[in-house]
């Protein structure tokens, strides 16, 4: 709950919200309601893992990565990075660390990841971190009316991508 005000501040930007199903304009207490009513209960039930992404030097909050494990659905991932921190490799690094946990410690075998068709930055992260393109769903993703790209990450695919990424860091 310590990061709620930072989440609200960084998430409450059209260039982030437009790719999501979050309401726009974002209500004043949206981050608090999401954390209190959805994220924390799901974490307590073992149905979600959520990590704050912070600057190593200062601890400043930059974004968040969530893995959702809901009954009857393939596990999926969602993330956001605040505008001032985008394009610097932080999200790729965060995905590397969290995918290591999900695949090698938690024991996940497959993960479904999705993005709005026009979300090029999200697509690039998926391509770098071992996701295989599955196709496009008619499901409208976000406020732009985009269709949704669907990707799959397997443990084996992540192992291959991880070795390539580790060599380039």
CSV table of N, CA and C in Angstrom, one decimal:
chain,number,residue,atom,x,y,z
A,1,UNK,N,0.8,-1.2,0.0
A,1,UNK,CA,0.0,0.0,0.0
A,1,UNK,C,0.9,1.3,0.0
A,2,UNK,N,2.2,1.1,0.3
A,2,UNK,CA,3.0,2.3,0.4
A,2,UNK,C,3.2,3.0,-1.0
A,3,UNK,N,3.0,2.2,-2.1
A,3,UNK,CA,3.2,2.8,-3.4
A,3,UNK,C,1.9,3.3,-4.1
A,4,UNK,N,0.8,3.3,-3.4
A,4,UNK,CA,-0.5,3.7,-4.0
A,4,UNK,C,-0.4,5.1,-4.6
A,5,UNK,N,0.1,6.1,-3.8
A,5,UNK,CA,0.1,7.4,-4.4
A,5,UNK,C,1.1,7.5,-5.6
A,6,UNK,N,2.2,6.8,-5.6
A,6,UNK,CA,3.1,6.8,-6.7
A,6,UNK,C,2.4,6.1,-7.9
A,7,UNK,N,1.7,5.0,-7.7
A,7,UNK,CA,1.0,4.3,-8.8
A,7,UNK,C,0.0,5.3,-9.4
A,8,UNK,N,-0.8,5.9,-8.5
A,8,UNK,CA,-1.8,6.9,-9.0
A,8,UNK,C,-1.2,8.0,-9.9
A,9,UNK,N,-0.1,8.5,-9.4
A,9,UNK,CA,0.6,9.6,-10.1
A,9,UNK,C,1.1,9.2,-11.5
A,10,UNK,N,1.8,8.0,-11.5
A,10,UNK,CA,2.5,7.6,-12.7
A,10,UNK,C,1.5,6.9,-13.7
A,11,UNK,N,0.5,6.2,-13.2
A,11,UNK,CA,-0.5,5.5,-14.1
A,11,UNK,C,-1.5,6.5,-14.7
A,12,UNK,N,-1.7,7.6,-14.0
A,12,UNK,CA,-2.7,8.6,-14.4
A,12,UNK,C,-2.2,9.4,-15.6
A,13,UNK,N,-1.9,8.8,-16.7
A,13,UNK,CA,-1.4,9.5,-17.9
A,13,UNK,C,-2.0,8.8,-19.1
A,14,UNK,N,-2.6,9.6,-20.0
A,14,UNK,CA,-3.3,9.1,-21.1
A,14,UNK,C,-2.4,8.1,-21.9
A,15,UNK,N,-1.1,8.4,-22.1
A,15,UNK,CA,-0.3,7.5,-22.8
A,15,UNK,C,-0.1,6.1,-22.2
A,16,UNK,N,-0.5,5.9,-20.9
A,16,UNK,CA,-0.5,4.6,-20.3
A,16,UNK,C,-1.9,4.1,-20.3
A,17,UNK,N,-2.8,4.8,-19.8
A,17,UNK,CA,-4.2,4.3,-19.6
A,17,UNK,C,-4.8,3.9,-21.0
A,18,UNK,N,-4.4,4.6,-22.1
A,18,UNK,CA,-5.1,4.3,-23.4
A,18,UNK,C,-4.9,2.9,-23.8
A,19,UNK,N,-3.9,2.2,-23.3
A,19,UNK,CA,-3.7,0.8,-23.6
A,19,UNK,C,-4.3,-0.2,-22.7
A,20,UNK,N,-5.1,0.3,-21.7
A,20,UNK,CA,-5.7,-0.5,-20.7
A,20,UNK,C,-7.2,-0.4,-20.7
A,21,UNK,N,-7.8,-1.2,-19.7
A,21,UNK,CA,-9.3,-1.1,-19.5
A,21,UNK,C,-9.6,-0.2,-18.4
A,22,UNK,N,-8.6,0.5,-17.8
A,22,UNK,CA,-8.9,1.4,-16.7
A,22,UNK,C,-9.7,2.5,-17.2
A,23,UNK,N,-10.6,3.1,-16.3
A,23,UNK,CA,-11.4,4.2,-16.7
A,23,UNK,C,-10.6,5.5,-17.0
A,24,UNK,N,-11.1,6.3,-17.9
A,24,UNK,CA,-10.4,7.6,-18.2
A,24,UNK,C,-11.5,8.6,-18.3
A,25,UNK,N,-11.4,9.7,-17.6
A,25,UNK,CA,-10.2,10.0,-16.7
A,25,UNK,C,-10.2,9.1,-15.5
A,26,UNK,N,-9.0,8.9,-15.1
A,26,UNK,CA,-8.8,8.0,-13.9
A,26,UNK,C,-9.3,8.6,-12.7
A,27,UNK,N,-10.2,7.9,-11.9
A,27,UNK,CA,-10.7,8.5,-10.7
A,27,UNK,C,-9.6,8.7,-9.7
A,28,UNK,N,-9.8,9.7,-8.8
A,28,UNK,CA,-8.7,10.1,-7.8
A,28,UNK,C,-8.2,9.0,-7.0
A,29,UNK,N,-9.0,8.0,-6.7
A,29,UNK,CA,-8.6,6.9,-5.8
A,29,UNK,C,-8.5,5.6,-6.5
A,30,UNK,N,-8.3,5.6,-7.8
A,30,UNK,CA,-8.3,4.4,-8.6
A,30,UNK,C,-7.2,3.4,-8.1
A,31,UNK,N,-6.0,3.9,-7.9
A,31,UNK,CA,-4.9,3.1,-7.4
A,31,UNK,C,-5.2,2.4,-6.1
A,32,UNK,N,-5.7,3.2,-5.2
A,32,UNK,CA,-6.1,2.7,-3.9
A,32,UNK,C,-7.2,1.6,-4.0
A,33,UNK,N,-8.2,1.8,-4.8
A,33,UNK,CA,-9.3,0.9,-5.0
A,33,UNK,C,-8.7,-0.4,-5.6
A,34,UNK,N,-7.9,-0.3,-6.6
A,34,UNK,CA,-7.3,-1.4,-7.3
A,34,UNK,C,-6.5,-2.3,-6.3
A,35,UNK,N,-5.6,-1.6,-5.6
A,35,UNK,CA,-4.8,-2.3,-4.6
A,35,UNK,C,-5.6,-3.0,-3.5
A,36,UNK,N,-6.5,-2.2,-2.9
A,36,UNK,CA,-7.3,-2.7,-1.8
A,36,UNK,C,-8.3,-3.8,-2.2
A,37,UNK,N,-9.0,-3.6,-3.4
A,37,UNK,CA,-10.1,-4.4,-3.7
A,37,UNK,C,-9.7,-5.6,-4.7
A,38,UNK,N,-8.6,-5.5,-5.4
A,38,UNK,CA,-8.3,-6.5,-6.4
A,38,UNK,C,-6.9,-7.1,-6.1
A,39,UNK,N,-5.9,-6.3,-6.1
A,39,UNK,CA,-4.5,-6.8,-6.1
A,39,UNK,C,-4.2,-7.5,-4.8
A,40,UNK,N,-4.4,-6.9,-3.6
A,40,UNK,CA,-4.0,-7.5,-2.3
A,40,UNK,C,-4.9,-8.8,-2.1
A,41,UNK,N,-6.2,-8.7,-2.3
A,41,UNK,CA,-7.0,-10.0,-2.1
A,41,UNK,C,-6.5,-11.1,-3.0
A,42,UNK,N,-6.2,-10.8,-4.2
A,42,UNK,CA,-5.7,-11.9,-5.2
A,42,UNK,C,-4.4,-12.4,-4.7
A,43,UNK,N,-3.5,-11.5,-4.2
A,43,UNK,CA,-2.2,-12.0,-3.7
A,43,UNK,C,-2.4,-12.9,-2.5
A,44,UNK,N,-3.3,-12.5,-1.6
A,44,UNK,CA,-3.5,-13.3,-0.4
A,44,UNK,C,-4.1,-14.7,-0.7
A,45,UNK,N,-4.8,-14.7,-1.8
A,45,UNK,CA,-5.4,-16.0,-2.2
A,45,UNK,C,-4.4,-16.8,-3.1
A,46,UNK,N,-3.2,-16.3,-3.3
A,46,UNK,CA,-2.2,-17.0,-4.2
A,46,UNK,C,-2.5,-16.9,-5.7
A,47,UNK,N,-3.4,-16.0,-6.1
A,47,UNK,CA,-3.8,-15.9,-7.5
A,47,UNK,C,-3.1,-14.7,-8.2
A,48,UNK,N,-2.2,-14.0,-7.5
A,48,UNK,CA,-1.5,-12.9,-8.2
A,48,UNK,C,-0.2,-12.7,-7.5
A,49,UNK,N,0.9,-12.4,-8.3
A,49,UNK,CA,2.1,-11.9,-7.8
A,49,UNK,C,2.3,-10.5,-8.4
A,50,UNK,N,2.7,-9.6,-7.5
A,50,UNK,CA,2.9,-8.2,-8.0
A,50,UNK,C,4.2,-7.6,-7.4
A,51,UNK,N,4.9,-7.0,-8.3
A,51,UNK,CA,6.2,-6.4,-7.9
A,51,UNK,C,6.2,-4.9,-8.2
A,52,UNK,N,6.6,-4.1,-7.3
A,52,UNK,CA,6.9,-2.7,-7.6
A,52,UNK,C,8.3,-2.6,-8.3
A,53,UNK,N,8.4,-1.8,-9.3
A,53,UNK,CA,9.7,-1.6,-9.9
A,53,UNK,C,10.3,-0.3,-9.4
A,54,UNK,N,11.4,-0.3,-8.8
A,54,UNK,CA,12.0,0.9,-8.2
A,54,UNK,C,13.4,1.1,-8.7
A,55,UNK,N,13.9,2.4,-8.6
A,55,UNK,CA,15.3,2.7,-9.0
A,55,UNK,C,16.2,2.1,-7.9
A,56,UNK,N,17.2,1.4,-8.3
A,56,UNK,CA,18.1,0.8,-7.3
A,56,UNK,C,18.7,1.9,-6.4
A,57,UNK,N,19.2,3.0,-7.0
A,57,UNK,CA,19.9,4.0,-6.2
A,57,UNK,C,19.0,4.7,-5.2
A,58,UNK,N,17.8,5.0,-5.5
A,58,UNK,CA,17.0,5.9,-4.6
A,58,UNK,C,15.7,5.2,-4.1
A,59,UNK,N,15.3,4.1,-4.7
A,59,UNK,CA,14.1,3.4,-4.3
A,59,UNK,C,12.9,4.0,-4.8
A,60,UNK,N,13.1,5.0,-5.7
A,60,UNK,CA,11.9,5.7,-6.3
A,60,UNK,C,11.1,4.7,-7.2
A,61,UNK,N,9.8,4.8,-7.0
A,61,UNK,CA,8.8,3.9,-7.7
A,61,UNK,C,8.8,4.3,-9.1
A,62,UNK,N,8.9,3.3,-10.0
A,62,UNK,CA,8.8,3.6,-11.5
A,62,UNK,C,7.7,2.9,-12.2
A,63,UNK,N,7.2,1.8,-11.7
A,63,UNK,CA,6.2,1.0,-12.3
A,63,UNK,C,5.9,-0.3,-11.6
A,64,UNK,N,5.2,-1.2,-12.3
A,64,UNK,CA,4.7,-2.4,-11.6
A,64,UNK,C,4.6,-3.5,-12.6
A,65,UNK,N,4.8,-4.8,-12.1
A,65,UNK,CA,4.7,-6.0,-12.9
A,65,UNK,C,3.7,-6.9,-12.1
A,66,UNK,N,2.7,-7.4,-12.8
A,66,UNK,CA,1.8,-8.4,-12.2
A,66,UNK,C,1.7,-9.6,-13.0
A,67,UNK,N,1.6,-10.8,-12.3
A,67,UNK,CA,1.3,-12.1,-12.9
A,67,UNK,C,0.1,-12.6,-12.2
A,68,UNK,N,-0.9,-12.9,-13.1
A,68,UNK,CA,-2.2,-13.3,-12.6
A,68,UNK,C,-2.4,-14.8,-12.9
A,69,UNK,N,-2.9,-15.5,-11.9
A,69,UNK,CA,-3.1,-17.0,-11.9
A,69,UNK,C,-4.5,-17.4,-11.6
A,70,UNK,N,-5.4,-16.9,-12.4
A,70,UNK,CA,-6.8,-17.2,-12.1
A,70,UNK,C,-7.3,-18.5,-12.6
A,71,UNK,N,-8.2,-19.2,-11.8
A,71,UNK,CA,-8.7,-20.5,-12.1
A,71,UNK,C,-9.3,-20.5,-13.5
A,72,UNK,N,-9.0,-21.6,-14.2
A,72,UNK,CA,-9.6,-21.8,-15.5
A,72,UNK,C,-9.0,-21.0,-16.6
A,73,UNK,N,-8.0,-20.2,-16.3
A,73,UNK,CA,-7.3,-19.4,-17.3
A,73,UNK,C,-5.8,-19.6,-17.3
A,74,UNK,N,-5.2,-19.4,-18.5
A,74,UNK,CA,-3.8,-19.5,-18.5
A,74,UNK,C,-3.2,-18.3,-17.8
A,75,UNK,N,-2.1,-18.5,-17.0
A,75,UNK,CA,-1.5,-17.4,-16.3
A,75,UNK,C,-1.1,-16.2,-17.3
A,76,UNK,N,-1.3,-15.0,-16.8
A,76,UNK,CA,-1.0,-13.9,-17.7
A,76,UNK,C,-0.2,-12.8,-16.9
A,77,UNK,N,0.3,-11.9,-17.7
A,77,UNK,CA,1.2,-10.8,-17.1
A,77,UNK,C,0.7,-9.5,-17.6
A,78,UNK,N,0.8,-8.5,-16.7
A,78,UNK,CA,0.5,-7.1,-17.1
A,78,UNK,C,1.6,-6.2,-16.4
A,79,UNK,N,1.9,-5.1,-17.1
A,79,UNK,CA,2.9,-4.2,-16.5
A,79,UNK,C,2.6,-2.8,-16.9
A,80,UNK,N,3.2,-1.8,-16.2
A,80,UNK,CA,3.2,-0.5,-16.7
A,80,UNK,C,4.5,0.2,-16.1
A,81,UNK,N,5.0,1.1,-16.9
A,81,UNK,CA,6.2,1.9,-16.5
A,81,UNK,C,5.8,3.4,-16.6
A,82,UNK,N,6.1,4.2,-15.6
A,82,UNK,CA,5.8,5.6,-15.7
A,82,UNK,C,6.6,6.2,-16.8
A,83,UNK,N,5.9,7.2,-17.4
A,83,UNK,CA,6.4,7.9,-18.6
A,83,UNK,C,7.9,8.4,-18.4
A,84,UNK,N,8.3,9.0,-17.3
A,84,UNK,CA,9.7,9.4,-17.2
A,84,UNK,C,10.7,8.3,-17.3
A,85,UNK,N,10.3,7.1,-17.1
A,85,UNK,CA,11.2,6.0,-17.0
A,85,UNK,C,11.2,5.1,-18.2
A,86,UNK,N,10.3,5.4,-19.2
A,86,UNK,CA,10.2,4.5,-20.3
A,86,UNK,C,11.3,4.7,-21.3
A,87,UNK,N,11.6,3.6,-22.0
A,87,UNK,CA,12.6,3.6,-23.1
A,87,UNK,C,14.1,3.5,-22.5
A,88,UNK,N,14.2,3.1,-21.3
A,88,UNK,CA,15.5,3.0,-20.7
A,88,UNK,C,15.9,1.5,-20.3
A,89,UNK,N,15.1,0.6,-20.7
A,89,UNK,CA,15.4,-0.8,-20.4
A,89,UNK,C,15.0,-1.3,-19.0
A,90,UNK,N,14.3,-0.5,-18.2
A,90,UNK,CA,13.9,-0.9,-16.9
A,90,UNK,C,12.9,-2.0,-16.9
A,91,UNK,N,11.9,-1.9,-17.9
A,91,UNK,CA,10.8,-2.9,-17.9
A,91,UNK,C,11.4,-4.2,-18.4
A,92,UNK,N,12.3,-4.2,-19.4
A,92,UNK,CA,12.9,-5.5,-19.8
A,92,UNK,C,13.6,-6.1,-18.7
A,93,UNK,N,14.4,-5.4,-17.9
A,93,UNK,CA,15.1,-5.9,-16.7
A,93,UNK,C,14.1,-6.5,-15.7
A,94,UNK,N,13.0,-5.7,-15.4
A,94,UNK,CA,12.0,-6.2,-14.5
A,94,UNK,C,11.4,-7.5,-14.9
A,95,UNK,N,11.0,-7.6,-16.2
A,95,UNK,CA,10.4,-8.8,-16.8
A,95,UNK,C,11.4,-10.0,-16.6
A,96,UNK,N,12.7,-9.7,-16.9
A,96,UNK,CA,13.7,-10.8,-16.7
A,96,UNK,C,13.7,-11.4,-15.3
A,97,UNK,N,13.7,-10.5,-14.3
A,97,UNK,CA,13.8,-10.9,-12.9
A,97,UNK,C,12.5,-11.6,-12.5
A,98,UNK,N,11.4,-11.1,-12.9
A,98,UNK,CA,10.1,-11.7,-12.5
A,98,UNK,C,9.8,-13.0,-13.2
A,99,UNK,N,10.2,-13.0,-14.5
A,99,UNK,CA,10.0,-14.3,-15.3
A,99,UNK,C,10.9,-15.4,-14.7
A,100,UNK,N,12.1,-15.0,-14.3
A,100,UNK,CA,13.0,-16.0,-13.6
A,100,UNK,C,12.2,-16.6,-12.4
A,101,UNK,N,11.6,-15.7,-11.6
A,101,UNK,CA,10.9,-16.2,-10.4
A,101,UNK,C,9.7,-17.1,-10.9
A,102,UNK,N,8.9,-16.6,-11.8
A,102,UNK,CA,7.7,-17.4,-12.2
A,102,UNK,C,8.0,-18.7,-12.8
A,103,UNK,N,9.0,-18.8,-13.6
A,103,UNK,CA,9.4,-20.1,-14.3
A,103,UNK,C,10.2,-21.0,-13.5
A,104,UNK,N,11.3,-20.4,-12.8
A,104,UNK,CA,12.3,-21.3,-12.2
A,104,UNK,C,12.0,-21.5,-10.7
A,105,UNK,N,11.3,-20.6,-10.0
A,105,UNK,CA,11.0,-20.8,-8.6
A,105,UNK,C,9.6,-21.2,-8.3
A,106,UNK,N,8.6,-20.5,-9.0
A,106,UNK,CA,7.2,-20.8,-8.8
A,106,UNK,C,6.9,-22.1,-9.6
A,107,UNK,N,7.5,-22.3,-10.7
A,107,UNK,CA,7.3,-23.5,-11.5
A,107,UNK,C,6.3,-23.4,-12.6
A,108,UNK,N,6.1,-22.2,-13.1
A,108,UNK,CA,5.2,-22.0,-14.2
A,108,UNK,C,5.8,-22.6,-15.5
A,109,UNK,N,4.9,-23.2,-16.3
A,109,UNK,CA,5.3,-23.8,-17.6
A,109,UNK,C,5.0,-23.0,-18.8
A,110,UNK,N,3.9,-22.2,-18.7
A,110,UNK,CA,3.5,-21.4,-19.8
A,110,UNK,C,2.8,-20.1,-19.3
A,111,UNK,N,3.0,-19.0,-20.0
A,111,UNK,CA,2.4,-17.8,-19.6
A,111,UNK,C,1.8,-17.1,-20.9
A,112,UNK,N,0.6,-16.6,-20.8
A,112,UNK,CA,0.0,-15.8,-21.9
A,112,UNK,C,0.2,-14.4,-21.6
A,113,UNK,N,0.7,-13.6,-22.6
A,113,UNK,CA,0.9,-12.2,-22.5
A,113,UNK,C,0.2,-11.5,-23.7
A,114,UNK,N,-0.4,-10.4,-23.4
A,114,UNK,CA,-1.2,-9.7,-24.4
A,114,UNK,C,-0.9,-8.2,-24.5
A,115,UNK,N,-1.2,-7.6,-25.6
A,115,UNK,CA,-1.0,-6.1,-25.7
A,115,UNK,C,-1.9,-5.6,-26.8
A,116,UNK,N,-2.3,-4.3,-26.7
A,116,UNK,CA,-3.0,-3.7,-27.7
A,116,UNK,C,-2.2,-3.7,-29.0
A,117,UNK,N,-2.8,-3.8,-30.1
A,117,UNK,CA,-2.1,-3.9,-31.4
A,117,UNK,C,-1.2,-2.7,-31.6
A,118,UNK,N,-1.6,-1.6,-31.2
A,118,UNK,CA,-0.8,-0.4,-31.4
A,118,UNK,C,0.3,-0.1,-30.3
A,119,UNK,N,0.4,-1.0,-29.4
A,119,UNK,CA,1.4,-0.8,-28.3
A,119,UNK,C,2.7,-1.4,-28.6
A,120,UNK,N,3.5,-0.7,-29.4
A,120,UNK,CA,4.7,-1.2,-30.0
A,120,UNK,C,5.8,-1.5,-28.8
A,121,UNK,N,5.8,-0.6,-27.8
A,121,UNK,CA,6.8,-0.8,-26.7
A,121,UNK,C,6.5,-2.2,-26.0
A,122,UNK,N,5.3,-2.5,-25.7
A,122,UNK,CA,4.9,-3.7,-25.1
A,122,UNK,C,5.3,-4.9,-26.0
A,123,UNK,N,5.0,-4.8,-27.3
A,123,UNK,CA,5.3,-5.8,-28.2
A,123,UNK,C,6.9,-6.1,-28.2
A,124,UNK,N,7.7,-5.1,-28.2
A,124,UNK,CA,9.1,-5.2,-28.2
A,124,UNK,C,9.6,-5.9,-27.0
A,125,UNK,N,9.0,-5.6,-25.8
A,125,UNK,CA,9.4,-6.3,-24.6
A,125,UNK,C,9.1,-7.8,-24.7
A,126,UNK,N,7.9,-8.1,-25.2
A,126,UNK,CA,7.6,-9.5,-25.4
A,126,UNK,C,8.5,-10.2,-26.3
A,127,UNK,N,8.9,-9.6,-27.4
A,127,UNK,CA,9.8,-10.2,-28.4
A,127,UNK,C,11.2,-10.4,-27.8
A,128,UNK,N,11.6,-9.5,-27.0
A,128,UNK,CA,13.0,-9.6,-26.3
A,128,UNK,C,13.0,-10.7,-25.2
A,129,UNK,N,11.8,-10.9,-24.6
A,129,UNK,CA,11.8,-11.8,-23.4
A,129,UNK,C,11.2,-13.2,-23.7
A,130,UNK,N,11.3,-13.7,-24.9
A,130,UNK,CA,11.0,-15.0,-25.2
A,130,UNK,C,9.5,-15.4,-25.6
A,131,UNK,N,8.7,-14.3,-25.8
A,131,UNK,CA,7.3,-14.6,-26.2
A,131,UNK,C,7.2,-15.0,-27.7
A,132,UNK,N,6.4,-16.0,-28.0
A,132,UNK,CA,6.1,-16.4,-29.3
A,132,UNK,C,4.7,-15.8,-29.7
A,133,UNK,N,4.6,-15.3,-30.9
A,133,UNK,CA,3.3,-14.7,-31.3
A,133,UNK,C,2.3,-15.8,-31.6
A,134,UNK,N,1.1,-15.6,-31.1
A,134,UNK,CA,0.0,-16.6,-31.2
A,134,UNK,C,-1.0,-16.1,-32.3
A,135,UNK,N,-1.3,-14.8,-32.2
A,135,UNK,CA,-2.3,-14.3,-33.1
A,135,UNK,C,-3.0,-13.0,-32.5
A,136,UNK,N,-4.1,-12.7,-33.1
A,136,UNK,CA,-4.9,-11.5,-32.7
A,136,UNK,C,-6.3,-11.9,-32.3
A,137,UNK,N,-6.7,-11.4,-31.2
A,137,UNK,CA,-8.1,-11.6,-30.7
A,137,UNK,C,-9.0,-10.4,-31.1
A,138,UNK,N,-10.2,-10.7,-31.3
A,138,UNK,CA,-11.2,-9.6,-31.5
A,138,UNK,C,-11.4,-8.8,-30.3
A,139,UNK,N,-11.0,-9.2,-29.2
A,139,UNK,CA,-11.3,-8.5,-27.9
A,139,UNK,C,-10.6,-7.1,-28.0
A,140,UNK,N,-11.5,-6.1,-27.8
A,140,UNK,CA,-10.9,-4.7,-27.9
A,140,UNK,C,-10.1,-4.5,-26.6
A,141,UNK,N,-8.9,-4.0,-26.8
A,141,UNK,CA,-8.0,-3.8,-25.7
A,141,UNK,C,-7.8,-2.3,-25.6
A,142,UNK,N,-8.2,-1.7,-24.5
A,142,UNK,CA,-8.0,-0.3,-24.2
A,142,UNK,C,-8.9,0.6,-24.9
A,143,UNK,N,-8.6,1.9,-24.7
A,143,UNK,CA,-9.5,3.0,-25.1
A,143,UNK,C,-9.4,3.3,-26.6
A,144,UNK,N,-8.4,2.7,-27.3
A,144,UNK,CA,-8.2,3.0,-28.7
A,144,UNK,C,-9.0,2.2,-29.6
A,145,UNK,N,-9.6,1.2,-29.1
A,145,UNK,CA,-10.4,0.2,-29.9
A,145,UNK,C,-9.6,-0.8,-30.6
A,146,UNK,N,-8.3,-0.9,-30.2
A,146,UNK,CA,-7.4,-1.9,-30.8
A,146,UNK,C,-7.8,-3.3,-30.6
A,147,UNK,N,-7.5,-4.1,-31.5
A,147,UNK,CA,-7.6,-5.6,-31.2
A,147,UNK,C,-6.4,-5.9,-30.3
A,148,UNK,N,-6.4,-7.2,-29.8
A,148,UNK,CA,-5.4,-7.6,-28.9
A,148,UNK,C,-4.5,-8.6,-29.5
A,149,UNK,N,-3.2,-8.4,-29.4
A,149,UNK,CA,-2.2,-9.4,-29.8
A,149,UNK,C,-2.0,-10.4,-28.7
A,150,UNK,N,-1.9,-11.6,-29.0
A,150,UNK,CA,-1.7,-12.7,-28.0
A,150,UNK,C,-0.4,-13.3,-28.2
A,151,UNK,N,0.4,-13.5,-27.1
A,151,UNK,CA,1.7,-14.1,-27.2
A,151,UNK,C,1.7,-15.2,-26.1
A,152,UNK,N,2.7,-16.1,-26.3
A,152,UNK,CA,2.9,-17.2,-25.3
A,152,UNK,C,4.4,-17.3,-24.9
A,153,UNK,N,4.6,-17.4,-23.7
A,153,UNK,CA,6.0,-17.6,-23.2
A,153,UNK,C,6.0,-18.9,-22.5
A,154,UNK,N,6.9,-19.8,-22.9
A,154,UNK,CA,7.1,-21.1,-22.3
A,154,UNK,C,8.4,-21.0,-21.5
A,155,UNK,N,8.6,-22.0,-20.6
A,155,UNK,CA,9.8,-22.0,-19.8
A,155,UNK,C,11.0,-22.2,-20.7
A,156,UNK,N,10.9,-23.1,-21.7
A,156,UNK,CA,12.0,-23.3,-22.6
A,156,UNK,C,12.3,-22.1,-23.5
A,157,UNK,N,11.2,-21.4,-23.9
A,157,UNK,CA,11.4,-20.2,-24.7
A,157,UNK,C,12.1,-19.1,-23.9
A,158,UNK,N,11.7,-19.0,-22.6
A,158,UNK,CA,12.3,-18.0,-21.7
A,158,UNK,C,13.8,-18.4,-21.5
A,159,UNK,N,14.1,-19.6,-21.3
A,159,UNK,CA,15.5,-20.0,-21.1
A,159,UNK,C,16.4,-19.6,-22.3
A,160,UNK,N,15.9,-19.8,-23.5
A,160,UNK,CA,16.6,-19.4,-24.7
A,160,UNK,C,16.8,-17.9,-24.7
A,161,UNK,N,15.7,-17.1,-24.6
A,161,UNK,CA,15.8,-15.7,-24.6
A,161,UNK,C,16.6,-15.1,-23.5
A,162,UNK,N,16.6,-15.7,-22.4
A,162,UNK,CA,17.3,-15.3,-21.2
A,162,UNK,C,18.8,-15.3,-21.4
A,163,UNK,N,19.3,-16.4,-22.1
A,163,UNK,CA,20.7,-16.5,-22.3
A,163,UNK,C,21.2,-15.5,-23.3
A,164,UNK,N,20.3,-15.1,-24.3
A,164,UNK,CA,20.7,-14.1,-25.3
A,164,UNK,C,20.7,-12.7,-24.6
A,165,UNK,N,19.6,-12.4,-23.8
A,165,UNK,CA,19.5,-11.2,-23.1
A,165,UNK,C,20.7,-11.0,-22.1
A,166,UNK,N,21.0,-12.0,-21.3
A,166,UNK,CA,22.1,-11.9,-20.3
A,166,UNK,C,23.4,-11.6,-21.0
A,167,UNK,N,23.6,-12.1,-22.2
A,167,UNK,CA,24.9,-11.8,-22.9
A,167,UNK,C,24.9,-10.4,-23.4
A,168,UNK,N,23.8,-9.7,-23.6
A,168,UNK,CA,23.8,-8.3,-24.1
A,168,UNK,C,23.7,-7.3,-23.0
A,169,UNK,N,23.6,-7.7,-21.8
A,169,UNK,CA,23.5,-6.6,-20.7
A,169,UNK,C,24.9,-6.2,-20.2
